[in-house]
Coordinates of N, CA and C in Angstrom, one line a residue:
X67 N -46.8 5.3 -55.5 CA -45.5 5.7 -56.0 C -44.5 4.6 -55.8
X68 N -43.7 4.4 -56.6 CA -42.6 3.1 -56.9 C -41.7 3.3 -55.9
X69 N -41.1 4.8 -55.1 CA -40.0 4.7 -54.3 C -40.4 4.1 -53.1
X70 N -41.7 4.5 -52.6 CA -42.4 4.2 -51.7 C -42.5 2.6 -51.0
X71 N -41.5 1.6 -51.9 CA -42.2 0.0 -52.4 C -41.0 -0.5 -51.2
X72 N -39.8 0.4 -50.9 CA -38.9 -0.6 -50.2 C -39.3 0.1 -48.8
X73 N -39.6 1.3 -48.2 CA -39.9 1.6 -47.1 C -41.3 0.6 -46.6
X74 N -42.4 0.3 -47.7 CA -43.3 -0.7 -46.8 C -43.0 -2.4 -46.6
X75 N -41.6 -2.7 -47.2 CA -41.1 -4.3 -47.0 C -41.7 -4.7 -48.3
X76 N -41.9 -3.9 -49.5 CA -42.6 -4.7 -50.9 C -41.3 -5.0 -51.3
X77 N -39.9 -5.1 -51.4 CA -39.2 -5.4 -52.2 C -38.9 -6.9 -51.4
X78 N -39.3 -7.3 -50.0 CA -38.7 -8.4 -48.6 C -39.4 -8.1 -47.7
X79 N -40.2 -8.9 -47.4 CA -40.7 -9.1 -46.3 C -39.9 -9.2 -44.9
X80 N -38.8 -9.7 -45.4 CA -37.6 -9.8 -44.1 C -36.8 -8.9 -43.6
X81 N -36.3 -8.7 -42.6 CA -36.0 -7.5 -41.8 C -34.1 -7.5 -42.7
X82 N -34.1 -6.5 -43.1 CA -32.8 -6.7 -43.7 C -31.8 -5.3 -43.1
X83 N -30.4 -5.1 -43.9 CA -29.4 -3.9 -43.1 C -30.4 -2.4 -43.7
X84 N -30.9 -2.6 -44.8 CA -31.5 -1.7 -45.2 C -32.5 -0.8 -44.3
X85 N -32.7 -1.6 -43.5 CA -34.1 -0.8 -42.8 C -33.1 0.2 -41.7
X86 N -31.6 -0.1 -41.3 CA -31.5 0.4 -39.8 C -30.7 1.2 -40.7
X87 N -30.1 1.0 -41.7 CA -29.2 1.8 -42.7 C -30.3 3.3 -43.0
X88 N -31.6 3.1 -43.7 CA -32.1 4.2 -43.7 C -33.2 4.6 -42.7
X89 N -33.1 4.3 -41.2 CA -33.1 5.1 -40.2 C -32.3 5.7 -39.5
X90 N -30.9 5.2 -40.0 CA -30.0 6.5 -39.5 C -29.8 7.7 -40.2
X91 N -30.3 7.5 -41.7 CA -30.2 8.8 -42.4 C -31.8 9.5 -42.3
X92 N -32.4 8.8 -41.6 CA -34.1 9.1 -41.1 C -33.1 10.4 -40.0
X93 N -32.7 9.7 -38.8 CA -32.2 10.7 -37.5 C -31.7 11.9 -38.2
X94 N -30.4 11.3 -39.0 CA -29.7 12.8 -39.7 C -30.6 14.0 -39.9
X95 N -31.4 13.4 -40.7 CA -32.9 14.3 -41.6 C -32.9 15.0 -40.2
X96 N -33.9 14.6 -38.7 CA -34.0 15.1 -38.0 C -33.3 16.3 -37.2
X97 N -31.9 15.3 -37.3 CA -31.0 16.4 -36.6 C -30.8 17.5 -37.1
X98 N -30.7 17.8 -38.2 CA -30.4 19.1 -39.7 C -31.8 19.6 -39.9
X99 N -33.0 19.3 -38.8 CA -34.0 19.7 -39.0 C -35.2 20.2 -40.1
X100 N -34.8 18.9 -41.1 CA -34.9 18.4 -42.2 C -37.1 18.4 -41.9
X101 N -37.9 18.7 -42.6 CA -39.0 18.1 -42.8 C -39.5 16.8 -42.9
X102 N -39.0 16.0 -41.7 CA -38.6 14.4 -42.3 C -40.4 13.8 -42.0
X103 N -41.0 14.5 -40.9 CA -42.5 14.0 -40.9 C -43.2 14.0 -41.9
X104 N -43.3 14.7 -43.0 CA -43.6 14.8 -44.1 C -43.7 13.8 -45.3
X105 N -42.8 13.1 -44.8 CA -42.2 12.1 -45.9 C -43.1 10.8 -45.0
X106 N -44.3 10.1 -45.8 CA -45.3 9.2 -44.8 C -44.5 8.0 -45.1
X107 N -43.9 7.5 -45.9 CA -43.9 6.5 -46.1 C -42.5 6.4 -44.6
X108 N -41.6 7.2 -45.3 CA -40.3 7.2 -44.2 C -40.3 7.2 -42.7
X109 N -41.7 7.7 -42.5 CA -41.6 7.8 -41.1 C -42.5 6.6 -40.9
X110 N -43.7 5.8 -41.2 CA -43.9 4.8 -41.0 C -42.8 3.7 -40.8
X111 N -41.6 3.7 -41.7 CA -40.8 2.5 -41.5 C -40.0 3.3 -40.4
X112 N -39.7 4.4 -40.0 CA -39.2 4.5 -38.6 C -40.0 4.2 -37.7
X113 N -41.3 4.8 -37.5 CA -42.6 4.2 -36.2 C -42.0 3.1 -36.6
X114 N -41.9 1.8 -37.7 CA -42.2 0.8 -37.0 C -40.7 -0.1 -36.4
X115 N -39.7 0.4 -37.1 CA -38.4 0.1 -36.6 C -37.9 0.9 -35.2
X116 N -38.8 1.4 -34.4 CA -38.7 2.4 -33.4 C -39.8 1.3 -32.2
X117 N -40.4 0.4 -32.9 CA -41.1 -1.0 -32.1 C -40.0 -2.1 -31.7
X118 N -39.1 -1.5 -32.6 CA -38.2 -3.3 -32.1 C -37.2 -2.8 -31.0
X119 N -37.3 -3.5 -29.6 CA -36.8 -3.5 -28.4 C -35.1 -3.4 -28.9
X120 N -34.4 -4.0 -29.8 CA -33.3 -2.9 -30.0 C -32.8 -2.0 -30.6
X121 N -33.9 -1.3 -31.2 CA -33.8 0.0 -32.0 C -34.1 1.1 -31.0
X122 N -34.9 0.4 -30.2 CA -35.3 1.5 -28.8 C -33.7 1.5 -27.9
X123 N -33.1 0.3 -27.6 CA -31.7 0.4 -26.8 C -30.9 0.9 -27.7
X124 N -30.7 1.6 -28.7 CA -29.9 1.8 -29.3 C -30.0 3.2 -29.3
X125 N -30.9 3.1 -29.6 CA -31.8 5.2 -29.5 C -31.8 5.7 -28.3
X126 N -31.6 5.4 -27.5 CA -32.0 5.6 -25.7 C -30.0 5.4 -25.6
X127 N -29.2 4.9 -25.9 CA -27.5 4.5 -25.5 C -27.1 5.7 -26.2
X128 N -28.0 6.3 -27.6 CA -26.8 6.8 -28.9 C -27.6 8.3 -28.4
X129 N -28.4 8.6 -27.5 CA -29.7 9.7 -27.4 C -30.5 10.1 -28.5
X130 N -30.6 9.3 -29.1 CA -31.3 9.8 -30.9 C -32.8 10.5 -30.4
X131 N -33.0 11.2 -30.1 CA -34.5 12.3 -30.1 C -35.7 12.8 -31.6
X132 N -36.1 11.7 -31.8 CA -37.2 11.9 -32.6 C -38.9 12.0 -32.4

């Protein structure tokens, strides 16, 4: 699927604002208890933005519960 192409780094290989941009509207999903696990591709680029030592200090300061 073509939407699928920017959540696995196919549009950049390089870590850009886009990725922390749509993991905040990842949490929202969460919060509004949205079906967000469902969505594979979405939640892979959170698992893996959820690896970088300050997306974890940031999640752990803001309490984000995913």
């Amino acid at each position: 699927m073509r939407c699928r192409i920017w959540a696995r780094g196919g549009l950049s290989d390089t870590y850009s604002v886009a990725r922390p941009y749509a993991f905040v509207f990842f949490t929202l999903g969460v919060r509004r208890e949205l079906p967000m696990s469902e969505l594979k591709a979405y939640t892979a680029l959170k698992d893996r933005l959820m690896k970088r030592p300050a997306v974890q200090r940031v999640a752990a300061d803001e309490g984000v519960k995913l």
